Amino acid sequence: MAKTYDAIVIGAGVNGCSIAYNLARRGLKTLILDKGEVCSQASGQNGGGVRQSARDPREMPLAMYSVKLFENLAEELGLNVEYKQGGNLRLCVTPAQEESMRAAVDKQSQAFGLPVEYLDNEAVREINPYVSDIVLGASYCPTDGHANPMLVTYAFLRKARSLGAELRTGETVREIRLSKRHVSGVVTDKDTYSSKIVVNAAGIGGRKVANMVGLDFPMTPVFTEILVTEAREPLFPQMIGTAASDFYGHQTEHGSFVWGGFIGYDTFLYDDRGKSERRPNYPEVAPAICRAVLRFFPFLQDVNVTRVWSGLIAQVADKVPVLGPVSDVPGYVSATGFSGHGFGISPAVGRVISQAALGETPDVDISAFVSDRFRPVN
Ligand SMILES: Cc1cc2nc3c(=O)[nH]c(=O)nc-3n(C[C@H](O)[C@H](O)[C@H](O)COP(=O)(O)OP(=O)(O)OC[C@H]3O[C@@H](n4cnc5c(N)ncnc54)[C@H](O)[C@@H]3O)c2cc1C
């Protein structure tokens, strides 16, 4: 007989673990299934940015709610997740960038009440004396920051398990069973499980999982690369980005710098639908990230890179996730397609997805993220 759960979460990344934790704390007998290991995809590869500034307006309420949750997360989960609310600087080097950054800052503070302002070069240097002379100014959001993605994921998982959630890794979900269109369970390559709630938190595998219940949306894996350096004494706490997205990154609690970036032509090369999820490293990418970083932070030229890795972003065509239940398939709940910024909102995603799965009104409106937004209009 199939083992029975109140809820099954497909995917043991940061969002799957956050959702499982929130379901377990609401008393649901929860099972997390992952075809690989915990953090084996994007959640184990990412840059750790917890950012509200420069968010898509549809995501801003979720991002702001998430920062509130991050502020107490270590205490709530009982683990230091290396959360540092050191602010975010988005650096500008041309007058045109300055002009559009000032406009963006005004919009974000007026529309959402986000504490964000434009700083000139002198003011930037007061909070980060290491930026080079090419920097004309920057947007600054003091409540943004960064955390350690692996620690956050494990903290959610550990707490979920302490509340009774179970984890099975190395088990691939092959089928979601329906009974009269309502979700009734899943079939994996190893076993069969019954549940009236199934959450799709499968990252780049999320489209394939959605296909199992007859849904589809435009999502494709996008290649990106990231590197880490040897450690230095603590120099600055901010998360750094640039107006032209040359690179992004921060200094970790351990002292190393983590810098990531794209170089353009490497995007949209991978197709997760039936093909592999391989992640080659292009020899051009890490040097390009280093060159970009050194233009802005020349003092880092003697700091060695110790490791480079790549990752795949679950990119939806309109660059925001697919979240929430689907009226045609009761019991199925989507939490995928985070489009390269799903770590920073993971605490909020856990809250709102668990609430939506239980048929409650989520703390933050997620109606902009429905799967239906891609259906053709008759
Ligand atoms: C290099 C890089 C840098 C990034 N930097 C940032 C950043 O600074 N800030 C930020 O907010 N975000 C960042 N992101 C994005 C962020 O990492 C992701 O949005 C987030 O980790 C997604 O988490 P997830 O739990 O939804 O999915 P994942 O971590 O991708 O987990 C999905 C899991 O589902 C499992 N799975 C898939 N299909 C199945 C199946 N059929 N059966 C069972 N299991 C299955 C997979 O094995 C995987 O473990 C970055 C991403 C990358 C790649």
GROMACS .gro file of C-alpha atoms and ligand atoms in nm:
model
  431
    1MET     CA    1   0.000   0.000   0.000
    2ALA     CA    2   0.122   0.351  -0.082
    3LYS     CA    3   0.263   0.546   0.209
    4THR     CA    4   0.036   0.839   0.290
    5TYR     CA    5   0.135   1.199   0.360
    6ASP     CA    6  -0.060   1.522   0.403
    7ALA     CA    7   0.178   1.701   0.164
    8ILE     CA    8   0.461   1.608  -0.070
    9VAL     CA    9   0.721   1.863  -0.179
   10ILE     CA   10   0.918   1.782  -0.494
   11GLY     CA   11   1.265   1.937  -0.461
   12ALA     CA   12   1.503   1.979  -0.167
   13GLY     CA   13   1.637   2.319  -0.264
   14VAL     CA   14   1.596   2.627  -0.047
   15ASN     CA   15   1.236   2.683  -0.157
   16GLY     CA   16   1.131   2.319  -0.121
   17CYS     CA   17   1.284   2.305   0.229
   18SER     CA   18   1.129   2.639   0.328
   19ILE     CA   19   0.787   2.520   0.211
   20ALA     CA   20   0.828   2.183   0.386
   21TYR     CA   21   0.922   2.361   0.710
   22ASN     CA   22   0.616   2.583   0.691
   23LEU     CA   23   0.386   2.288   0.614
   24ALA     CA   24   0.535   2.085   0.899
   25ARG     CA   25   0.497   2.368   1.147
   26ARG     CA   26   0.130   2.380   1.052
   27GLY     CA   27   0.105   2.015   1.156
   28LEU     CA   28   0.108   1.849   0.813
   29LYS     CA   29   0.282   1.516   0.771
   30THR     CA   30   0.523   1.622   0.498
   31LEU     CA   31   0.755   1.434   0.263
   32ILE     CA   32   1.033   1.601   0.062
   33LEU     CA   33   1.152   1.411  -0.245
   34ASP     CA   34   1.465   1.496  -0.441
   35LYS     CA   35   1.616   1.315  -0.735
   36GLY     CA   36   1.962   1.434  -0.630
   37GLU     CA   37   2.078   1.561  -0.293
   38VAL     CA   38   1.981   1.858  -0.079
   39CYS     CA   39   2.117   2.174  -0.249
   40SER     CA   40   2.231   1.975  -0.553
   41GLN     CA   41   2.102   2.239  -0.795
   42ALA     CA   42   2.060   2.620  -0.787
   43SER     CA   43   2.034   2.642  -0.406
   44GLY     CA   44   2.384   2.499  -0.372
   45GLN     CA   45   2.531   2.718  -0.644
   46ASN     CA   46   2.399   3.067  -0.580
   47GLY     CA   47   2.542   3.402  -0.476
   48GLY     CA   48   2.345   3.449  -0.154
   49GLY     CA   49   2.197   3.790  -0.238
   50VAL     CA   50   1.892   3.897  -0.035
   51ARG     CA   51   1.776   4.191  -0.239
   52GLN     CA   52   1.466   4.409  -0.257
   53SER     CA   53   1.611   4.698  -0.458
   54ALA     CA   54   1.580   4.673  -0.836
   55ARG     CA   55   1.325   4.394  -0.804
   56ASP     CA   56   1.049   4.348  -1.056
   57PRO     CA   57   0.756   4.547  -0.907
   58ARG     CA   58   0.545   4.228  -0.901
   59GLU     CA   59   0.803   4.068  -0.670
   60MET     CA   60   0.868   4.367  -0.445
   61PRO     CA   61   0.605   4.288  -0.175
   62LEU     CA   62   0.735   3.929  -0.152
   63ALA     CA   63   1.097   4.052  -0.133
   64MET     CA   64   1.016   4.306   0.140
   65TYR     CA   65   0.824   4.046   0.340
   66SER     CA   66   1.115   3.806   0.302
   67VAL     CA   67   1.363   4.056   0.447
   68LYS     CA   68   1.140   4.089   0.754
   69LEU     CA   69   1.148   3.708   0.791
   70PHE     CA   70   1.526   3.696   0.734
   71GLU     CA   71   1.578   3.939   1.022
   72ASN     CA   72   1.461   3.668   1.269
   73LEU     CA   73   1.542   3.357   1.069
   74ALA     CA   74   1.851   3.246   1.261
   75GLU     CA   75   1.658   3.265   1.587
   76GLU     CA   76   1.349   3.099   1.441
   77LEU     CA   77   1.545   2.810   1.288
   78GLY     CA   78   1.811   2.786   1.558
   79LEU     CA   79   2.111   2.817   1.325
   80ASN     CA   80   2.345   3.101   1.224
   81VAL     CA   81   2.269   3.137   0.853
   82GLU     CA   82   2.532   3.411   0.810
   83TYR     CA   83   2.265   3.669   0.731
   84LYS     CA   84   2.422   4.012   0.702
   85GLN     CA   85   2.194   4.310   0.648
   86GLY     CA   86   2.478   4.519   0.511
   87GLY     CA   87   2.286   4.700   0.236
   88ASN     CA   88   2.307   4.682  -0.142
   89LEU     CA   89   2.506   4.915  -0.363
   90ARG     CA   90   2.426   4.921  -0.735
   91LEU     CA   91   2.714   5.110  -0.892
   92CYS     CA   92   2.685   5.354  -1.184
   93VAL     CA   93   2.968   5.461  -1.414
   94THR     CA   94   2.796   5.678  -1.678
   95PRO     CA   95   2.568   5.984  -1.653
   96ALA     CA   96   2.297   5.788  -1.838
   97GLN     CA   97   2.312   5.511  -1.577
   98GLU     CA   98   2.295   5.772  -1.301
   99GLU     CA   99   1.987   5.928  -1.453
  100SER     CA  100   1.795   5.604  -1.486
  101MET     CA  101   1.912   5.486  -1.141
  102ARG     CA  102   1.782   5.806  -0.980
  103ALA     CA  103   1.446   5.753  -1.151
  104ALA     CA  104   1.435   5.386  -1.046
  105VAL     CA  105   1.518   5.478  -0.686
  106ASP     CA  106   1.236   5.738  -0.675
  107LYS     CA  107   0.991   5.486  -0.815
  108GLN     CA  108   1.083   5.213  -0.567
  109SER     CA  109   1.066   5.440  -0.265
  110GLN     CA  110   0.742   5.607  -0.372
  111ALA     CA  111   0.554   5.297  -0.488
  112PHE     CA  112   0.667   5.058  -0.213
  113GLY     CA  113   0.813   5.268   0.067
  114LEU     CA  114   1.145   5.089   0.020
  115PRO     CA  115   1.432   5.266   0.199
  116VAL     CA  116   1.650   5.326  -0.107
  117GLU     CA  117   1.838   5.639  -0.215
  118TYR     CA  118   2.087   5.757  -0.474
  119LEU     CA  119   2.437   5.833  -0.336
  120ASP     CA  120   2.706   6.031  -0.519
  121ASN     CA  121   3.065   5.909  -0.539
  122GLU     CA  122   3.168   6.073  -0.212
  123ALA     CA  123   2.876   5.925  -0.019
  124VAL     CA  124   2.942   5.580  -0.172
  125ARG     CA  125   3.305   5.601  -0.060
  126GLU     CA  126   3.198   5.685   0.293
  127ILE     CA  127   3.030   5.345   0.322
  128ASN     CA  128   3.261   5.156   0.087
  129PRO     CA  129   3.605   5.320   0.052
  130TYR     CA  130   3.726   5.044  -0.184
  131VAL     CA  131   3.530   5.142  -0.498
  132SER     CA  132   3.738   5.279  -0.787
  133ASP     CA  133   3.728   5.628  -0.936
  134ILE     CA  134   3.512   5.516  -1.227
  135VAL     CA  135   3.211   5.497  -0.993
  136LEU     CA  136   2.995   5.810  -1.024
  137GLY     CA  137   2.739   5.701  -0.768
  138ALA     CA  138   2.510   5.419  -0.668
  139SER     CA  139   2.167   5.327  -0.545
  140TYR     CA  140   2.182   5.220  -0.182
  141CYS     CA  141   1.926   5.013   0.002
  142PRO     CA  142   2.041   4.963   0.364
  143THR     CA  143   1.796   4.680   0.439
  144ASP     CA  144   1.923   4.454   0.160
  145GLY     CA  145   2.197   4.202   0.236
  146HIS     CA  146   2.321   3.850   0.191
  147ALA     CA  147   2.323   3.509   0.362
  148ASN     CA  148   2.477   3.167   0.317
  149PRO     CA  149   2.244   2.969   0.084
  150MET     CA  150   2.352   2.625   0.199
  151LEU     CA  151   2.310   2.715   0.565
  152VAL     CA  152   1.967   2.866   0.500
  153THR     CA  153   1.857   2.551   0.314
  154TYR     CA  154   1.988   2.317   0.583
  155ALA     CA  155   1.836   2.533   0.857
  156PHE     CA  156   1.490   2.503   0.696
  157LEU     CA  157   1.541   2.131   0.640
  158ARG     CA  158   1.667   2.060   0.990
  159LYS     CA  159   1.376   2.245   1.147
  160ALA     CA  160   1.127   2.075   0.913
  161ARG     CA  161   1.263   1.736   1.013
  162SER     CA  162   1.249   1.825   1.382
  163LEU     CA  163   0.877   1.889   1.321
  164GLY     CA  164   0.830   1.547   1.162
  165ALA     CA  165   0.898   1.611   0.792
  166GLU     CA  166   1.069   1.327   0.607
  167LEU     CA  167   1.331   1.354   0.334
  168ARG     CA  168   1.411   1.103   0.059
  169THR     CA  169   1.695   1.184  -0.176
  170GLY     CA  170   1.806   1.001  -0.489
  171GLU     CA  171   1.441   0.949  -0.581
  172THR     CA  172   1.298   1.098  -0.900
  173VAL     CA  173   0.930   1.186  -0.928
  174ARG     CA  174   0.810   1.041  -1.258
  175GLU     CA  175   0.436   1.089  -1.228
  176ILE     CA  176   0.183   1.291  -1.032
  177ARG     CA  177  -0.130   1.086  -0.984
  178LEU     CA  178  -0.470   1.247  -1.025
  179SER     CA  179  -0.810   1.121  -0.918
  180LYS     CA  180  -1.093   1.306  -1.093
  181ARG     CA  181  -0.843   1.590  -1.166
  182HIS     CA  182  -0.755   1.618  -0.795
  183VAL     CA  183  -0.397   1.534  -0.696
  184SER     CA  184  -0.380   1.197  -0.520
  185GLY     CA  185  -0.006   1.125  -0.496
  186VAL     CA  186   0.320   1.072  -0.678
  187VAL     CA  187   0.508   0.783  -0.834
  188THR     CA  188   0.886   0.789  -0.817
  189ASP     CA  189   1.146   0.559  -0.969
  190LYS     CA  190   1.146   0.376  -0.634
  191ASP     CA  191   0.804   0.399  -0.471
  192THR     CA  192   0.448   0.532  -0.470
  193TYR     CA  193   0.314   0.785  -0.220
  194SER     CA  194  -0.037   0.917  -0.154
  195SER     CA  195  -0.104   1.282  -0.079
  196LYS     CA  196  -0.373   1.535  -0.158
  197ILE     CA  197  -0.119   1.816  -0.177
  198VAL     CA  198   0.183   1.807  -0.409
  199VAL     CA  199   0.413   2.110  -0.432
  200ASN     CA  200   0.632   2.153  -0.738
  201ALA     CA  201   0.956   2.307  -0.605
  202ALA     CA  202   1.169   2.132  -0.866
  203GLY     CA  203   1.374   2.431  -0.990
  204ILE     CA  204   1.480   2.382  -1.352
  205GLY     CA  205   1.293   2.050  -1.343
  206GLY     CA  206   0.975   2.241  -1.260
  207ARG     CA  207   0.846   2.257  -1.614
  208LYS     CA  208   0.873   1.883  -1.655
  209VAL     CA  209   0.690   1.835  -1.324
  210ALA     CA  210   0.416   2.079  -1.432
  211ASN     CA  211   0.380   1.878  -1.754
  212MET     CA  212   0.289   1.577  -1.537
  213VAL     CA  213  -0.044   1.744  -1.454
  214GLY     CA  214  -0.099   1.879  -1.805
  215LEU     CA  215   0.037   2.230  -1.739
  216ASP     CA  216   0.308   2.417  -1.925
  217PHE     CA  217   0.473   2.758  -1.915
  218PRO     CA  218   0.770   2.911  -2.096
  219MET     CA  219   1.071   2.833  -1.877
  220THR     CA  220   1.423   2.745  -1.982
  221PRO     CA  221   1.750   2.681  -1.795
  222VAL     CA  222   1.996   2.969  -1.828
  223PHE     CA  223   2.366   2.918  -1.767
  224THR     CA  224   2.555   3.140  -1.522
  225GLU     CA  225   2.889   3.124  -1.347
  226ILE     CA  226   3.027   3.224  -1.011
  227LEU     CA  227   3.366   3.224  -0.837
  228VAL     CA  228   3.508   3.247  -0.488
  229THR     CA  229   3.840   3.397  -0.375
  230GLU     CA  230   4.073   3.338  -0.086
  231ALA     CA  231   3.978   3.510   0.238
  232ARG     CA  232   4.067   3.861   0.356
  233GLU     CA  233   3.987   4.047   0.678
  234PRO     CA  234   3.630   4.188   0.680
  235LEU     CA  235   3.633   4.485   0.439
  236PHE     CA  236   3.275   4.572   0.348
  237PRO     CA  237   2.933   4.429   0.433
  238GLN     CA  238   2.732   4.535   0.128
  239MET     CA  239   2.595   4.321  -0.152
  240ILE     CA  240   2.738   4.475  -0.470
  241GLY     CA  241   2.588   4.500  -0.818
  242THR     CA  242   2.625   4.737  -1.110
  243ALA     CA  243   2.380   4.929  -1.325
  244ALA     CA  244   2.497   4.734  -1.631
  245SER     CA  245   2.495   4.399  -1.442
  246ASP     CA  246   2.870   4.352  -1.507
  247PHE     CA  247   2.888   4.127  -1.196
  248TYR     CA  248   2.738   4.090  -0.850
  249GLY     CA  249   2.869   3.960  -0.519
  250HIS     CA  250   2.981   4.019  -0.163
  251GLN     CA  251   3.236   3.929   0.101
  252THR     CA  252   3.127   3.626   0.304
  253GLU     CA  253   3.149   3.585   0.681
  254HIS     CA  254   3.451   3.360   0.624
  255GLY     CA  255   3.628   3.649   0.443
  256SER     CA  256   3.624   3.517   0.087
  257PHE     CA  257   3.462   3.717  -0.191
  258VAL     CA  258   3.190   3.554  -0.400
  259TRP     CA  259   3.143   3.711  -0.743
  260GLY     CA  260   2.903   3.598  -1.015
  261GLY     CA  261   2.799   3.708  -1.357
  262PHE     CA  262   2.688   3.638  -1.712
  263ILE     CA  263   2.868   3.720  -2.031
  264GLY     CA  264   2.571   3.715  -2.264
  265TYR     CA  265   2.602   3.451  -2.529
  266ASP     CA  266   2.592   3.163  -2.285
  267THR     CA  267   2.225   3.210  -2.204
  268PHE     CA  268   1.943   2.988  -2.324
  269LEU     CA  269   2.177   2.708  -2.429
  270TYR     CA  270   2.027   2.434  -2.219
  271ASP     CA  271   1.707   2.246  -2.256
  272ASP     CA  272   1.590   2.055  -1.952
  273ARG     CA  273   1.310   1.884  -2.140
  274GLY     CA  274   1.447   1.536  -2.190
  275LYS     CA  275   1.809   1.642  -2.228
  276SER     CA  276   2.081   1.661  -1.967
  277GLU     CA  277   2.127   1.916  -1.690
  278ARG     CA  278   2.502   1.929  -1.744
  279ARG     CA  279   2.678   2.248  -1.645
  280PRO     CA  280   3.002   2.296  -1.832
  281ASN     CA  281   3.235   2.580  -1.738
  282TYR     CA  282   3.320   2.814  -2.023
  283PRO     CA  283   3.682   2.928  -2.003
  284GLU     CA  284   3.578   3.284  -2.094
  285VAL     CA  285   3.333   3.350  -1.811
  286ALA     CA  286   3.542   3.358  -1.491
  287PRO     CA  287   3.810   3.587  -1.643
  288ALA     CA  288   3.533   3.818  -1.767
  289ILE     CA  289   3.384   3.835  -1.416
  290CYS     CA  290   3.733   3.905  -1.272
  291ARG     CA  291   3.799   4.184  -1.523
  292ALA     CA  292   3.466   4.345  -1.440
  293VAL     CA  293   3.523   4.319  -1.063
  294LEU     CA  294   3.874   4.468  -1.090
  295ARG     CA  295   3.745   4.773  -1.278
  296PHE     CA  296   3.531   4.852  -0.974
  297PHE     CA  297   3.753   4.709  -0.697
  298PRO     CA  298   4.117   4.729  -0.816
  299PHE     CA  299   4.253   4.654  -0.469
  300LEU     CA  300   4.144   4.290  -0.521
  301GLN     CA  301   4.402   4.228  -0.793
  302ASP     CA  302   4.629   4.026  -0.564
  303VAL     CA  303   4.349   3.813  -0.421
  304ASN     CA  304   4.349   3.466  -0.577
  305VAL     CA  305   4.043   3.288  -0.710
  306THR     CA  306   4.015   2.951  -0.539
  307ARG     CA  307   3.714   2.794  -0.711
  308VAL     CA  308   3.479   2.853  -1.002
  309TRP     CA  309   3.146   2.684  -1.058
  310SER     CA  310   2.846   2.718  -1.282
  311GLY     CA  311   2.473   2.695  -1.225
  312LEU     CA  312   2.145   2.692  -1.409
  313ILE     CA  313   1.876   2.949  -1.352
  314ALA     CA  314   1.510   2.846  -1.401
  315GLN     CA  315   1.423   3.140  -1.625
  316VAL     CA  316   1.057   3.210  -1.699
  317ALA     CA  317   0.982   3.421  -2.007
  318ASP     CA  318   0.862   3.718  -1.798
  319LYS     CA  319   1.135   3.665  -1.535
  320VAL     CA  320   0.914   3.612  -1.231
  321PRO     CA  321   0.824   3.276  -1.073
  322VAL     CA  322   0.519   3.058  -1.125
  323LEU     CA  323   0.357   3.039  -0.783
  324GLY     CA  324   0.042   2.905  -0.626
  325PRO     CA  325  -0.240   2.659  -0.684
  326VAL     CA  326  -0.405   2.598  -1.020
  327SER     CA  327  -0.785   2.585  -1.028
  328ASP     CA  328  -0.795   2.305  -1.288
  329VAL     CA  329  -0.579   2.072  -1.076
  330PRO     CA  330  -0.679   2.100  -0.708
  331GLY     CA  331  -0.402   1.993  -0.474
  332TYR     CA  332  -0.120   2.086  -0.713
  333VAL     CA  333   0.079   2.393  -0.603
  334SER     CA  334   0.357   2.555  -0.805
  335ALA     CA  335   0.676   2.708  -0.659
  336THR     CA  336   0.920   2.714  -0.946
  337GLY     CA  337   1.071   2.942  -1.212
  338PHE     CA  338   1.250   3.179  -0.976
  339SER     CA  339   1.443   3.326  -1.268
  340GLY     CA  340   1.773   3.377  -1.087
  341HIS     CA  341   1.648   3.545  -0.770
  342GLY     CA  342   1.469   3.277  -0.570
  343PHE     CA  343   1.707   3.252  -0.277
  344GLY     CA  344   1.637   3.596  -0.132
  345ILE     CA  345   1.261   3.538  -0.128
  346SER     CA  346   1.274   3.178   0.002
  347PRO     CA  347   1.151   3.253   0.358
  348ALA     CA  348   0.847   3.435   0.215
  349VAL     CA  349   0.788   3.165  -0.046
  350GLY     CA  350   0.768   2.903   0.229
  351ARG     CA  351   0.505   3.107   0.414
  352VAL     CA  352   0.283   3.200   0.122
  353ILE     CA  353   0.299   2.865  -0.057
  354SER     CA  354   0.209   2.672   0.257
  355GLN     CA  355  -0.081   2.909   0.318
  356ALA     CA  356  -0.200   2.877  -0.042
  357ALA     CA  357  -0.168   2.496  -0.022
  358LEU     CA  358  -0.395   2.499   0.283
  359GLY     CA  359  -0.654   2.711   0.100
  360GLU     CA  360  -0.578   3.021   0.308
  361THR     CA  361  -0.520   3.376   0.185
  362PRO     CA  362  -0.142   3.418   0.169
  363ASP     CA  363   0.025   3.692   0.376
  364VAL     CA  364   0.137   3.847   0.046
  365ASP     CA  365  -0.076   3.848  -0.269
  366ILE     CA  366   0.070   3.603  -0.520
  367SER     CA  367  -0.195   3.638  -0.789
  368ALA     CA  368   0.055   3.802  -1.030
  369PHE     CA  369   0.247   3.473  -1.039
  370VAL     CA  370  -0.028   3.232  -1.141
  371SER     CA  371   0.055   2.966  -1.397
  372ASP     CA  372  -0.253   3.076  -1.595
  373ARG     CA  373  -0.083   3.399  -1.702
  374PHE     CA  374   0.067   3.215  -2.000
  375ARG     CA  375  -0.255   3.058  -2.123
  376PRO     CA  376  -0.367   3.177  -2.464
  377VAL     CA  377  -0.666   3.414  -2.445
  378ASN     CA  378  -0.963   3.280  -2.646
  379LIG     C1  379   2.497   3.085  -1.003
  379LIG     C2  380   2.368   3.130  -0.943
  379LIG     C3  381   2.366   3.246  -0.864
  379LIG     C4  382   2.246   3.287  -0.804
  379LIG     N1  383   2.248   3.395  -0.720
  379LIG     C5  384   2.134   3.429  -0.653
  379LIG     C6  385   2.136   3.535  -0.557
  379LIG     O1  386   2.240   3.598  -0.531
  379LIG     N2  387   2.020   3.567  -0.494
  379LIG     C7  388   1.903   3.499  -0.519
  379LIG     O2  389   1.799   3.534  -0.461
  379LIG     N3  390   1.900   3.396  -0.606
  379LIG     C8  391   2.012   3.359  -0.674
  379LIG     N4  392   2.010   3.256  -0.762
  379LIG     C9  393   1.883   3.185  -0.783
  379LIG    C10  394   1.856   3.086  -0.672
  379LIG     O3  395   1.969   3.004  -0.651
  379LIG    C11  396   1.735   2.999  -0.708
  379LIG     O4  397   1.627   3.079  -0.748
  379LIG    C12  398   1.692   2.913  -0.590
  379LIG     O5  399   1.802   2.845  -0.533
  379LIG    C13  400   1.588   2.813  -0.636
  379LIG     O6  401   1.565   2.725  -0.529
  379LIG     P1  402   1.462   2.609  -0.548
  379LIG     O7  403   1.452   2.541  -0.417
  379LIG     O8  404   1.337   2.665  -0.607
  379LIG     O9  405   1.525   2.515  -0.663
  379LIG     P2  406   1.663   2.426  -0.667
  379LIG    O10  407   1.761   2.468  -0.567
  379LIG    O11  408   1.701   2.427  -0.808
  379LIG    O12  409   1.609   2.284  -0.624
  379LIG    C14  410   1.523   2.207  -0.704
  379LIG    C15  411   1.542   2.062  -0.664
  379LIG    O13  412   1.442   1.984  -0.730
  379LIG    C16  413   1.497   1.857  -0.759
  379LIG     N5  414   1.416   1.797  -0.865
  379LIG    C17  415   1.395   1.843  -0.991
  379LIG     N6  416   1.314   1.760  -1.059
  379LIG    C18  417   1.283   1.660  -0.973
  379LIG    C19  418   1.203   1.543  -0.986
  379LIG     N7  419   1.136   1.511  -1.097
  379LIG     N8  420   1.195   1.458  -0.879
  379LIG    C20  421   1.260   1.486  -0.763
  379LIG     N9  422   1.338   1.595  -0.747
  379LIG    C21  423   1.347   1.682  -0.850
  379LIG    C22  424   1.640   1.890  -0.801
  379LIG    O14  425   1.726   1.777  -0.785
  379LIG    C23  426   1.676   2.005  -0.708
  379LIG    O15  427   1.750   1.963  -0.594
  379LIG    C24  428   2.125   3.214  -0.826
  379LIG    C25  429   2.127   3.100  -0.907
  379LIG    C26  430   2.247   3.056  -0.964
  379LIG    C27  431   2.245   2.931  -1.049
   0.00000   0.00000   0.00000
